[in-house]
Amino acid sequence: MNTLAPADGEDRYRLPPHAHIVVYEREGGRGLLTVYDCGAAQKPPTAQLLGELGSVRAGHEVQSNPTGYVVRMREASVIERQGDGLWVVRPAE
């Protein structure tokens, strides 16, 4: 499942300004990134990506939870694969 709008390049997707990324961390292995267009919309996830969230360079807030954390985006951005299973979020260009 991945209905994120593609950005320029391979494994690069646009995130809306109010996207939420729920990061489920797993011990010694890849985690799961679940992307929602907007946390308030109460819609199913837009995408699920295997890997780790390496960094978030766009405006955001982070909230910890028992299984990982939630990244609440505050500006339009792009999520991009960097190597094997590592994802980075940057401001939209």
JSON list of C-alpha atoms in Angstrom, two decimals, residues 1 4 10-14 18 28-29 38 43 46 49 55 59-60 64 66 68 71-72 78 82:
[
{"chain": "A", "resi": 1, "resn": "MET", "atom": "CA", "xyz": [0.00, 0.00, 0.00]},
{"chain": "A", "resi": 4, "resn": "LEU", "atom": "CA", "xyz": [1.71, 8.87, -1.78]},
{"chain": "A", "resi": 10, "resn": "GLU", "atom": "CA", "xyz": [12.95, 7.05, -7.43]},
{"chain": "A", "resi": 11, "resn": "ASP", "atom": "CA", "xyz": [11.72, 6.23, -3.89]},
{"chain": "A", "resi": 12, "resn": "ARG", "atom": "CA", "xyz": [10.81, 9.87, -3.30]},
{"chain": "A", "resi": 13, "resn": "TYR", "atom": "CA", "xyz": [7.29, 10.91, -2.27]},
{"chain": "A", "resi": 14, "resn": "ARG", "atom": "CA", "xyz": [5.48, 14.13, -1.39]},
{"chain": "A", "resi": 18, "resn": "HIS", "atom": "CA", "xyz": [-0.17, 18.02, 8.05]},
{"chain": "A", "resi": 28, "resn": "GLY", "atom": "CA", "xyz": [17.41, -5.25, 16.22]},
{"chain": "A", "resi": 29, "resn": "GLY", "atom": "CA", "xyz": [15.50, -4.91, 12.97]},
{"chain": "A", "resi": 38, "resn": "CYS", "atom": "CA", "xyz": [-3.63, 14.12, 8.18]},
{"chain": "A", "resi": 43, "resn": "LYS", "atom": "CA", "xyz": [-8.72, 8.04, 7.20]},
{"chain": "A", "resi": 46, "resn": "THR", "atom": "CA", "xyz": [-1.66, 6.53, 2.84]},
{"chain": "A", "resi": 49, "resn": "LEU", "atom": "CA", "xyz": [7.23, 1.77, 4.45]},
{"chain": "A", "resi": 55, "resn": "SER", "atom": "CA", "xyz": [16.16, 12.38, 10.11]},
{"chain": "A", "resi": 59, "resn": "GLY", "atom": "CA", "xyz": [9.19, 21.60, 10.28]},
{"chain": "A", "resi": 60, "resn": "HIS", "atom": "CA", "xyz": [7.69, 19.00, 12.62]},
{"chain": "A", "resi": 64, "resn": "SER", "atom": "CA", "xyz": [6.83, 9.48, 21.94]},
{"chain": "A", "resi": 66, "resn": "PRO", "atom": "CA", "xyz": [5.17, 2.96, 23.93]},
{"chain": "A", "resi": 68, "resn": "GLY", "atom": "CA", "xyz": [7.97, 4.26, 18.96]},
{"chain": "A", "resi": 71, "resn": "VAL", "atom": "CA", "xyz": [6.15, 12.77, 13.71]},
{"chain": "A", "resi": 72, "resn": "ARG", "atom": "CA", "xyz": [3.59, 15.49, 12.97]},
{"chain": "A", "resi": 78, "resn": "VAL", "atom": "CA", "xyz": [9.30, 14.99, 0.78]},
{"chain": "A", "resi": 82, "resn": "GLN", "atom": "CA", "xyz": [18.57, 6.93, 1.55]}
]
